[in-house]
XYZ file of C-alpha atoms in Angstrom:
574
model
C -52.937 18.140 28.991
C -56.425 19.617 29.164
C -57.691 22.738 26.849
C -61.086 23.528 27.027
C -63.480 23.700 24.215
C -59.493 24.756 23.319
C -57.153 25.618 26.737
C -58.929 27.046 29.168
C -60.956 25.168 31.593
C -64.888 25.647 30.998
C -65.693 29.194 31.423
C -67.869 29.899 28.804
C -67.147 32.525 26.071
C -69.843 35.174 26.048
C -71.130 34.760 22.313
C -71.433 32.320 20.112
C -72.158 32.590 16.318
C -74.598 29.562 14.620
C -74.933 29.207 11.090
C -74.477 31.613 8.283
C -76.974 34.869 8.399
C -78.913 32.962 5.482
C -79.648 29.922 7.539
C -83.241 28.783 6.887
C -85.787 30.183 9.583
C -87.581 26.285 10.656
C -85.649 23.470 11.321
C -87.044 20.289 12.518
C -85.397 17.649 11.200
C -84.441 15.246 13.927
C -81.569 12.384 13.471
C -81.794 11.507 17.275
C -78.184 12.963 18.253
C -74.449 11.496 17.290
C -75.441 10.209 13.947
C -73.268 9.764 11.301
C -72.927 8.565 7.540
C -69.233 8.148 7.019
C -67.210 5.223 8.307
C -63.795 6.524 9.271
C -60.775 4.862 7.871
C -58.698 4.133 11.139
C -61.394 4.669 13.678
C -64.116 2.157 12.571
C -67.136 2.291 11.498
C -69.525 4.908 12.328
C -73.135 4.215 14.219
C -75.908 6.373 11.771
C -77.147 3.337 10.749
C -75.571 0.856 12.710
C -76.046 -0.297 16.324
C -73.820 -2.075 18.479
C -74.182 -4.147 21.532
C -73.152 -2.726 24.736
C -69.970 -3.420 27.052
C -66.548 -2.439 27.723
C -64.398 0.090 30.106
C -62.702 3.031 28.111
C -60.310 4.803 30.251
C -59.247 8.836 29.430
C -55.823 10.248 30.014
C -56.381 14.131 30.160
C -54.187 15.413 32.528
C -55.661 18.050 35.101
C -52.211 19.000 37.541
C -54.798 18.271 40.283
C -56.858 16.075 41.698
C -60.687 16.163 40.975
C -62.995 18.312 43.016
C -65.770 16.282 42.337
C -68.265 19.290 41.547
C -70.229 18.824 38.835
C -72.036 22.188 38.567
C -72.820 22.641 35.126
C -73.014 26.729 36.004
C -69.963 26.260 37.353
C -66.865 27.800 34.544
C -63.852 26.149 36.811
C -65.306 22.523 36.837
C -68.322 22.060 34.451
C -66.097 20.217 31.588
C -66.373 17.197 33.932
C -70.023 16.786 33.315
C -71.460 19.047 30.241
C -72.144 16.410 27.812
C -70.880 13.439 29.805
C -74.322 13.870 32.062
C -76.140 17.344 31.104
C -77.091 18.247 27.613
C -77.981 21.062 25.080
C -80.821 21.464 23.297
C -78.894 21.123 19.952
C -75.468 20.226 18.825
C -73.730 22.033 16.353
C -70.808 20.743 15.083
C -68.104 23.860 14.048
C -66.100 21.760 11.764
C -68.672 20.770 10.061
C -69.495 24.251 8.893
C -72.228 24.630 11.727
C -73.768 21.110 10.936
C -76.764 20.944 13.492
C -77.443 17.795 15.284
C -81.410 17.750 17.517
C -80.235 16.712 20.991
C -82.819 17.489 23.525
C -85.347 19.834 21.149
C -86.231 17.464 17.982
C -86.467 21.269 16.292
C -86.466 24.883 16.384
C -88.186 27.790 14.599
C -87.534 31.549 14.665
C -89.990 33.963 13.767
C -89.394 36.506 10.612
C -87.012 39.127 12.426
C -84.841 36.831 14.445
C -85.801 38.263 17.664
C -87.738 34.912 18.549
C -87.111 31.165 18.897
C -89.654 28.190 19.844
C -87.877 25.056 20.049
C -89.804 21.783 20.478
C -88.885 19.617 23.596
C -88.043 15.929 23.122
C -90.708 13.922 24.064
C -89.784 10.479 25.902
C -86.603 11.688 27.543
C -85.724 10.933 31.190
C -83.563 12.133 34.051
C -81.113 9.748 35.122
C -83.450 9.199 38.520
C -86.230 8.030 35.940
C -88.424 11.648 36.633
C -89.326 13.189 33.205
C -87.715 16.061 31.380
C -90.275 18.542 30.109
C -89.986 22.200 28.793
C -90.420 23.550 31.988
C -86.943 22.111 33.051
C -85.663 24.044 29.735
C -87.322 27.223 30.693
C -86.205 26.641 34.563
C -82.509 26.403 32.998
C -82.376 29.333 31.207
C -84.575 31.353 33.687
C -82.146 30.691 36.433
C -79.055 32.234 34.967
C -81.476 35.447 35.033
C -82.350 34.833 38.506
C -78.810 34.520 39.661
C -76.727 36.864 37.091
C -73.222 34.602 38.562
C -74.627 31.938 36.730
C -74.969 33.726 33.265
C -71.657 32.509 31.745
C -72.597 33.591 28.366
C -74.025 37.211 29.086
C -77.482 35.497 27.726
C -79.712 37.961 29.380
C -77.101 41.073 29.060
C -75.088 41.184 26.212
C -77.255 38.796 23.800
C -80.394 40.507 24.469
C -82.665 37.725 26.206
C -85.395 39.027 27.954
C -88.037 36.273 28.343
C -88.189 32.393 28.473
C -91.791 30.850 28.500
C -92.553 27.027 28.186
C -96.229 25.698 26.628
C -96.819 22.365 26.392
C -93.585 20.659 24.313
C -92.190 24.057 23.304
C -89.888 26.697 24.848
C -89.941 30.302 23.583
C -87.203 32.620 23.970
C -87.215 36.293 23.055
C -84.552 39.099 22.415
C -84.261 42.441 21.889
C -82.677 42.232 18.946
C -82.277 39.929 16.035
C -80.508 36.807 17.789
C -79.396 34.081 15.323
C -76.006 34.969 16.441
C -76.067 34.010 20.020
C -77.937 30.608 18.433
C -74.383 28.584 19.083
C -73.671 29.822 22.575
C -77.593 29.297 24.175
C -78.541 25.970 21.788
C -75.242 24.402 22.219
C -73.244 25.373 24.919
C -75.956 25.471 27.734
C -76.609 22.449 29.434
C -80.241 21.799 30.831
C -80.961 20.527 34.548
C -83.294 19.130 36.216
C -85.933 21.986 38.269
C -87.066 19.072 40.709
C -83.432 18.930 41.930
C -82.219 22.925 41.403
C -85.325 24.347 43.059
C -84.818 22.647 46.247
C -82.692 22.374 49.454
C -78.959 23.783 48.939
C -78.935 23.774 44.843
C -81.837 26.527 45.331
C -79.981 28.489 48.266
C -76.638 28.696 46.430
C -77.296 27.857 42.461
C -73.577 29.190 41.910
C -71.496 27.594 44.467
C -73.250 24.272 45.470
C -71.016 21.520 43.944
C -73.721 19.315 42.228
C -71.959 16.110 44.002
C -74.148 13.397 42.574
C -75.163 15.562 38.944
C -78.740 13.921 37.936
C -79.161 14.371 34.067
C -80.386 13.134 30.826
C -76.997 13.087 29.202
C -75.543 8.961 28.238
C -73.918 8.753 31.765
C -73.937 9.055 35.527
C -70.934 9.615 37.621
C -69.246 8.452 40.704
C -66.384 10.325 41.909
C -62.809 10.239 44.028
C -60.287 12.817 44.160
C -58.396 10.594 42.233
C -60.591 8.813 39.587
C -64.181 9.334 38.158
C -66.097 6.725 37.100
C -69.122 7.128 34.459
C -71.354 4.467 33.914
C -73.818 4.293 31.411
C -77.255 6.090 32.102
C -80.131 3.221 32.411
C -82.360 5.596 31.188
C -81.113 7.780 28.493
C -83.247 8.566 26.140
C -81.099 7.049 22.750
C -82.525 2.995 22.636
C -79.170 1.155 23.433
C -77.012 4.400 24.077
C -73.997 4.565 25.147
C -72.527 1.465 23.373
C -69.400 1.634 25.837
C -70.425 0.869 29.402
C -68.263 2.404 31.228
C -65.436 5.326 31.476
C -62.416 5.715 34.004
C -61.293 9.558 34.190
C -58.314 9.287 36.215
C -56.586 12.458 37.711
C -53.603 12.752 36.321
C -50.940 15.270 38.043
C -48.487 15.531 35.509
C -47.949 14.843 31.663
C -45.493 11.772 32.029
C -47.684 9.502 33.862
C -50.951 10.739 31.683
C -49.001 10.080 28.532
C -46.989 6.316 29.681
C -50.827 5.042 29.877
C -51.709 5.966 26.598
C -48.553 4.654 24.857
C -49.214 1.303 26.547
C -52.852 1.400 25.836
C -53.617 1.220 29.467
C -55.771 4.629 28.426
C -57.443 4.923 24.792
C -58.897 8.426 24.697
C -56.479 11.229 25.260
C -56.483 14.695 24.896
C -53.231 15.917 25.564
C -49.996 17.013 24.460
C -47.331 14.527 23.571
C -44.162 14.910 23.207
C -42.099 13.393 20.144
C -45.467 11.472 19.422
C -44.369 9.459 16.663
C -41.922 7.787 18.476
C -43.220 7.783 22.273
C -46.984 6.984 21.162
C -47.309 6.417 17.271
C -44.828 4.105 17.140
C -45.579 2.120 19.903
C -48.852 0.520 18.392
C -50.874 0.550 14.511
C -53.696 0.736 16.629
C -52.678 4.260 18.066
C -53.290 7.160 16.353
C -53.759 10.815 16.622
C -55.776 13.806 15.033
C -55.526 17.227 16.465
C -57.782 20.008 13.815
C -56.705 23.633 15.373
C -59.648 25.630 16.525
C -57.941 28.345 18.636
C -55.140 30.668 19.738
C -52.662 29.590 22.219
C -51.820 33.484 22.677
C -49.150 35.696 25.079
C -52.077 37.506 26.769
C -51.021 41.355 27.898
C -52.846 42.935 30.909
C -53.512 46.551 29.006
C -55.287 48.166 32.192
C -53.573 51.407 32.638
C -52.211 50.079 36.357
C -49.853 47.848 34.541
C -47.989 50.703 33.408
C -45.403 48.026 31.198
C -48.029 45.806 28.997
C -50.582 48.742 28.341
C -47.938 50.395 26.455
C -48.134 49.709 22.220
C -44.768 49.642 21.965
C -43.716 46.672 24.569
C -46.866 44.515 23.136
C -45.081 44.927 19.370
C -41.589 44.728 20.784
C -43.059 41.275 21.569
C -45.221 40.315 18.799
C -42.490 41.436 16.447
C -39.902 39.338 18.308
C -41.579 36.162 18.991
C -40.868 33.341 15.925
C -43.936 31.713 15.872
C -42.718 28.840 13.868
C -39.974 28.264 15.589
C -42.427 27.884 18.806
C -44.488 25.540 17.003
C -42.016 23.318 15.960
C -40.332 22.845 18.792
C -42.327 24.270 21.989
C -45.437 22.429 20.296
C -43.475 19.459 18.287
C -45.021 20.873 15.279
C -48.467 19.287 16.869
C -50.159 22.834 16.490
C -49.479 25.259 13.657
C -47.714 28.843 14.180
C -50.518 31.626 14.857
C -51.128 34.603 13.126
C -51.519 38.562 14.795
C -55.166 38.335 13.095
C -56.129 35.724 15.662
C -57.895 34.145 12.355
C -57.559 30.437 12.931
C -56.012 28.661 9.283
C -56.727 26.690 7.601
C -60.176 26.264 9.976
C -61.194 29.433 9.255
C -59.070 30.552 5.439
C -62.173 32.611 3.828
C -61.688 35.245 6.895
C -57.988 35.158 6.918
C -56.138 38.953 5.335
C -52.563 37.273 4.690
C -51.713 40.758 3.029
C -53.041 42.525 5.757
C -50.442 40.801 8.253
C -47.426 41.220 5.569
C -48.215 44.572 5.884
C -48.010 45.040 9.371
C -44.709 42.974 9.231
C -46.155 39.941 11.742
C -45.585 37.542 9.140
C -42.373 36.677 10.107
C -40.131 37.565 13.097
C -38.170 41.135 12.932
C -35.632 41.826 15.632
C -35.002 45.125 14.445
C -39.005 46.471 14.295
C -38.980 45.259 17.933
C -36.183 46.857 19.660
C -37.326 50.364 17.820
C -40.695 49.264 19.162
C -39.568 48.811 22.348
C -37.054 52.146 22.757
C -40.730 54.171 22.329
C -41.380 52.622 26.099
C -38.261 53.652 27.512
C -36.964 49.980 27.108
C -33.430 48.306 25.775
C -30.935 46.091 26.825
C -29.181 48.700 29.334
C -33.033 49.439 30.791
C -34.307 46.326 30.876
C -37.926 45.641 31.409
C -39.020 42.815 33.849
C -42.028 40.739 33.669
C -43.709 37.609 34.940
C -46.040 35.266 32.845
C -48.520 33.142 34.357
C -48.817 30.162 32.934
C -50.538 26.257 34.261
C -48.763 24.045 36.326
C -47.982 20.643 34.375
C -48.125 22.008 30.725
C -45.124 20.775 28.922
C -45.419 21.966 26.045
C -46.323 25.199 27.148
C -43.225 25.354 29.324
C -41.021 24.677 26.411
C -43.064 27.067 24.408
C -42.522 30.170 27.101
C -38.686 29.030 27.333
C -38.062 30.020 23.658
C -40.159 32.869 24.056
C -38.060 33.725 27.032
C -34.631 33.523 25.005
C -36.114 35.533 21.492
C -36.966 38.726 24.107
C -33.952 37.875 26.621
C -31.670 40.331 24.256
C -34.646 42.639 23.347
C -34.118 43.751 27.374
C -37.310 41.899 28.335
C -36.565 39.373 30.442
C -39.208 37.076 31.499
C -39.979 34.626 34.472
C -42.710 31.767 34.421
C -45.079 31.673 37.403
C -46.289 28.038 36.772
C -49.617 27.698 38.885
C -52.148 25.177 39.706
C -55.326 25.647 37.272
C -57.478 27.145 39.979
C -54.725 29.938 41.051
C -53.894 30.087 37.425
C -57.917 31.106 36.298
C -58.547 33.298 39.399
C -55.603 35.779 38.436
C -56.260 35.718 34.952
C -60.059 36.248 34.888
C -59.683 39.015 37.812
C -56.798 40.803 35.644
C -53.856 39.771 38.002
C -50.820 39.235 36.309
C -48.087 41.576 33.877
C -48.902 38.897 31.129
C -50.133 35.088 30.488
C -50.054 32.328 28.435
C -53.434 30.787 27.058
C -56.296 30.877 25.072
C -60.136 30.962 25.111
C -62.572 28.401 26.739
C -64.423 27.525 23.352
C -64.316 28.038 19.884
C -67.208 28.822 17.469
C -68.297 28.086 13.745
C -66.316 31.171 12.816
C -63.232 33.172 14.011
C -66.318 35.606 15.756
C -66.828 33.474 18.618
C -63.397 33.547 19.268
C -62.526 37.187 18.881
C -65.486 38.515 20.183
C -65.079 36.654 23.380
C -61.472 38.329 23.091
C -62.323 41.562 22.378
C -65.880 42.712 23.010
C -65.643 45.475 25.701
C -68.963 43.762 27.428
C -66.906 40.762 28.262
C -64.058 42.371 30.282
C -63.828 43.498 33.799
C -62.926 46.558 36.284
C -59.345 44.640 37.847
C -60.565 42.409 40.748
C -63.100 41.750 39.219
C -63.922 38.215 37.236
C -63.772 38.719 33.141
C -64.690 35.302 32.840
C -66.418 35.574 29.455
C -62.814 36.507 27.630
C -61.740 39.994 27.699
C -59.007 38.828 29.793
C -56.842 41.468 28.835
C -58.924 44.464 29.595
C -59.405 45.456 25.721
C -61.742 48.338 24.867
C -62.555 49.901 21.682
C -65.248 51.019 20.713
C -64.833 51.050 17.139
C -64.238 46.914 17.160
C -67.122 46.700 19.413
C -69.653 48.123 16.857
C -68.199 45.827 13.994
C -68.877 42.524 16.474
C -72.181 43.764 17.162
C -72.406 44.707 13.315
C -71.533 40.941 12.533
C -74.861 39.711 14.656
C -77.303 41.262 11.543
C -74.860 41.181 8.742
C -77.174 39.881 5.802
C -74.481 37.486 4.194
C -71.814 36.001 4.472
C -69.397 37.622 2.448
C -70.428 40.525 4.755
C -69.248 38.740 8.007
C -66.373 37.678 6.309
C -65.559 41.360 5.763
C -66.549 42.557 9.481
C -64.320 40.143 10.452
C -61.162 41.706 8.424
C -62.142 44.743 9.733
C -61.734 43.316 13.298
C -58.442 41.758 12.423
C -56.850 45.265 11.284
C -57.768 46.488 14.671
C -55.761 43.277 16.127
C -53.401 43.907 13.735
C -52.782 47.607 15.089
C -53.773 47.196 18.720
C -52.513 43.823 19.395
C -54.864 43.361 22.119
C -53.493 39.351 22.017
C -50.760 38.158 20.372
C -51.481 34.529 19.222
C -48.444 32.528 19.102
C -49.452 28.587 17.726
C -52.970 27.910 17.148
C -54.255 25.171 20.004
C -55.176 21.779 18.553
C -57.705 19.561 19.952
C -55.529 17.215 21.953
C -56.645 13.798 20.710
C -55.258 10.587 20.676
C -57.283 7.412 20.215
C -56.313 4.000 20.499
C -58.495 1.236 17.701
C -57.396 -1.899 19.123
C -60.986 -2.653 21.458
C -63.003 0.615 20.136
C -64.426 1.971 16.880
C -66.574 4.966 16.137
C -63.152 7.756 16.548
C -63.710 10.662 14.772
C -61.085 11.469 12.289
C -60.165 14.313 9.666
C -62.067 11.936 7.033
C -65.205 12.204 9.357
C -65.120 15.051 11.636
C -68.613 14.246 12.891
C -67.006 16.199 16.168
C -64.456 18.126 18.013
C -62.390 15.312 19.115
C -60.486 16.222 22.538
C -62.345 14.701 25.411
C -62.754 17.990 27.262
C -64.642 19.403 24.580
C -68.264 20.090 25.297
C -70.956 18.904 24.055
C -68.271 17.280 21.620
C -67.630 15.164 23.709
C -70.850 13.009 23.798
C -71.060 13.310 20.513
C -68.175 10.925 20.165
C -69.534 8.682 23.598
C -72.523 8.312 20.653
C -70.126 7.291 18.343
C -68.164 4.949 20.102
C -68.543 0.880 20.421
C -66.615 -1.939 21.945
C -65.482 -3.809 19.403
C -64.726 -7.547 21.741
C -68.439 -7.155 22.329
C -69.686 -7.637 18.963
């Protein structure tokens, strides 16, 4: 089934971290996006230096548990994975497990000025919209001047929390100024915005309603356009994108799949080559079924119990219930058989391993006893809330309608705090019921994990944690304070991280973070989410793979995604 950039659909988190705090300040050096030097050893040769002739239908299995809306608002957090990097594009792409590797998309190259408060990147020249109109800078600065204009559209607190303040375009360049030094937003406004077109957004309803028109027929410079059915959307490849030859595979069939068994029967069969889903029993249902099929799945985030700590849920804003749980849940036990040992247990850090290892305090969580299950630290944990067996406490999780493996995942959970005296029922809603309570705070507790990962556990826990990203109740927290976390303390370390002047001082701001996890538990992470990807070899090359992780692999991973639509060829058409 789908994760986002990880599990949730596309909202956006609300920071993003680049490269290091070293990173050099000019950067121009342009490989005209999705190269690569490394041929992978089951996916096929890569295409840096190679080109391949064009042709052949790929078909995804990523299933949805609903039908397609067929809005293709890039603004838009509950459907904008269907077209960010399929048909709109960033500016750069930076690849996060590739330690930050940086990939010229639609800017051929960047500079900042000496203080980090400034950044002029240099427009592409050449590049077309898919209706054959050029793209210029002013279409960049229109972009990024719109989310100012309307504030619903500011997904990634861009002009609040990061600071922007102006966005000018001159000639083949696009400035963009802060208030403060910036290179830590870099991942989140070079990589995760996607550009549009100001011919088509300044006009008719797309000008009127910028955050609620549906974008129907998307026009953009990305390697396809789109076609689209409640039940199936087609992409076809872009006569006029701006890579000579680009996209080698012709065509794409996205069809909407409702449930896990259906989604999963096509790729076994090869009916469907590219999923990005959970499996279960893969090596016998899928592996098995073909040496062409294969699978790769790097974590990236938390799959996390998520408790709603505003004071009005008088139950989950209590310490002691949130460690009854955290102390009660086996992780491993979760992973290997909620998750089929497909996605490793999670640590109360939130410190993604072996991603992210240099920022992960093993002692730290021994310490706090999370580092294995304790029965008896959670019922004391849970008497200081007036809890036990004979005054049982009752809660609901919400979790998404057609997730397997999160099913079986809860179900465990369910039976590990059954004698605690917490029992727990599963509210399994559609995606769209499922975002609405969680973003506006309505629910006792839920199962998920952030839209989008980073280059470093920061992007991840700020988006958890920062008290700018979180919400009054009723109101959307969209950006990742889900929870309702505040602290002012953890705050001032995250913001800390943004001008930290090396790297071994971010890795220590984030270990100060994670004791604050480690005492508050905000979260409490329970596997770490994988990037859902199977691929099938027998008519494509170009996968990535853990020998060449030129990208984030899982088909609803943005701009990931066309990085590996770059990649891939049809291999009959050679």
């Amino acid at each position: 089934m789908r994760r986002s950039k990880s599990s949730l659909l596309a909202v956006a988190v609300s920071i993003g971290l680049a490269a290091s705090a070293c990173s050099s300040t000019k950067h121009t050096s342009d490989s005209a996006g999705g190269g690569s030097t490394s041929a992978s050893s089951a996916g096929g040769s890569s295409t840096g230096a190679q080109t391949y002739k064009q042709g052949g239908t790929l078909t995804i299995s990523n299933e949805q548990g609903q039908t397609w809306p067929c809005s293709f608002n890039p603004y838009n957090s509950t459907f904008n994975l269907e077209s960010l990097g399929f048909i709109y594009e960033p500016l750069i792409y930076t690849n996060i497990l590739q330690d930050a590797k940086e990939t010229p998309m639609l800017a051929s190259g960047y500079q900042w000025n000496a203080d980090k408060t400034k950044i002029t990147f240099t427009i592409r020249d050449g590049v077309k919209w898919s209706d054959g109109q050029p793209l210029t800078a002013d279409d960049v600065a229109y972009t990024y001047t719109l989310m100012k204009q309307t504030p619903a559209l500011d997904n990634y607190s861009l002009w609040s929390a990061a600071g922007l303040t102006d966005v000018t375009a001159t000639g083949n360049q696009v400035s963009m100024t802060f208030k403060q030094n910036a290179q830590v937003y870099f991942y989140t406004f070079a990589t995760l915005v996607g550009i549009i077109p100001k011919h088509i957004w300044s006009t008719g309803d797309a000008a009127a309603h910028p955050d609620t028109w549906t974008d129907p027929n998307p026009i953009g410079s990305g390697p396809y356009t789109v076609k689209c059915t409640p039940n199936n959307m087609e992409y076809t490849a872009n006569p006029n994108f701006w890579q000579p030859g680009k996209p080698y595979v012709s065509k794409l069939e996205y069809p909407a799949y409702l449930d896990n068994g259906p989604a999963n029967q096509d790729l076994a069969s090869g009916k469907a080559q590219w999923g990005s889903q959970f499996i279960t029993g893969i090596k016998s249902f899928y592996l098995s079924k073909s040496s062409d099929n294969h699978t790769w799945s790097p974590p990236v985030l938390n799959v996390a119990v998520i408790p709603n700590l505003d004071p009005s849920h008088k139950a989950t804003s209590q310490l002691g219930v949130r460690q009854a749980i955290a102390y009660a849940i086996d992780k491993a036990k979760v992973s290997a058989i909620g998750e089929d040992g497909q996605q490793p247990p999670g640590n109360q850090t939130g410190v993604v391993t072996p991603t992210f290892d240099k920022y992960n305090d093993a002692a730290a969580i021994a310490t706090a006893g999370f580092d294995k299950p304790d029965m008896t630290k959670a019922t004391a944990a849970l008497a200081t809330a007036g809890y036990s067996p004979s005054n049982p406490l009752n809660l609901t999780i919400i979790s998404i309608q057609g997730y397997t493996d999160w099913d079986a995942s809860i179900a465990i959970i369910k039976d590990e705090l059954k004698p605690l005296g917490i029992n727990i029922t599963e509210s399994s809603l559609t995606n769209q019921t499922y975002y609405d309570k969680l973003y506006k705070g309505d629910f006792d507790l839920a199962y998920g994990s952030q839209p989008s990962a980073g280059p470093s556990p920061y992007t991840e826990l700020r988006a958890w944690l920062h008290s700018a990203n979180t919400a009054p109740i009723g109101q959307s927290a969209s950006a990742g304070n889900f929870e309702r976390y505040k602290n002012s303390a953890v705050d001032t370390l995250l913001d800390q991280y943004a001008t930290a002047s090396s790297a071994d001082q971010q890795v220590s701001v984030i270990k100060q973070v994670s004791s604050h996890v480690l005492q508050d538990l905000p979260f409490i992470p329970v596997t770490e989410s994988a990037d859902w990807f199977q691929y099938n070899t027998k008519n494509f090359g170009g996968w990535p793979t853990s020998d060449n992780p030129y990208a984030q692999p899982a088909a609803y991973n943005y701009p990931d995604n066309e990085q590996v639509l770059l990649h891939l060829y049809y291999k009959p058409a050679q």
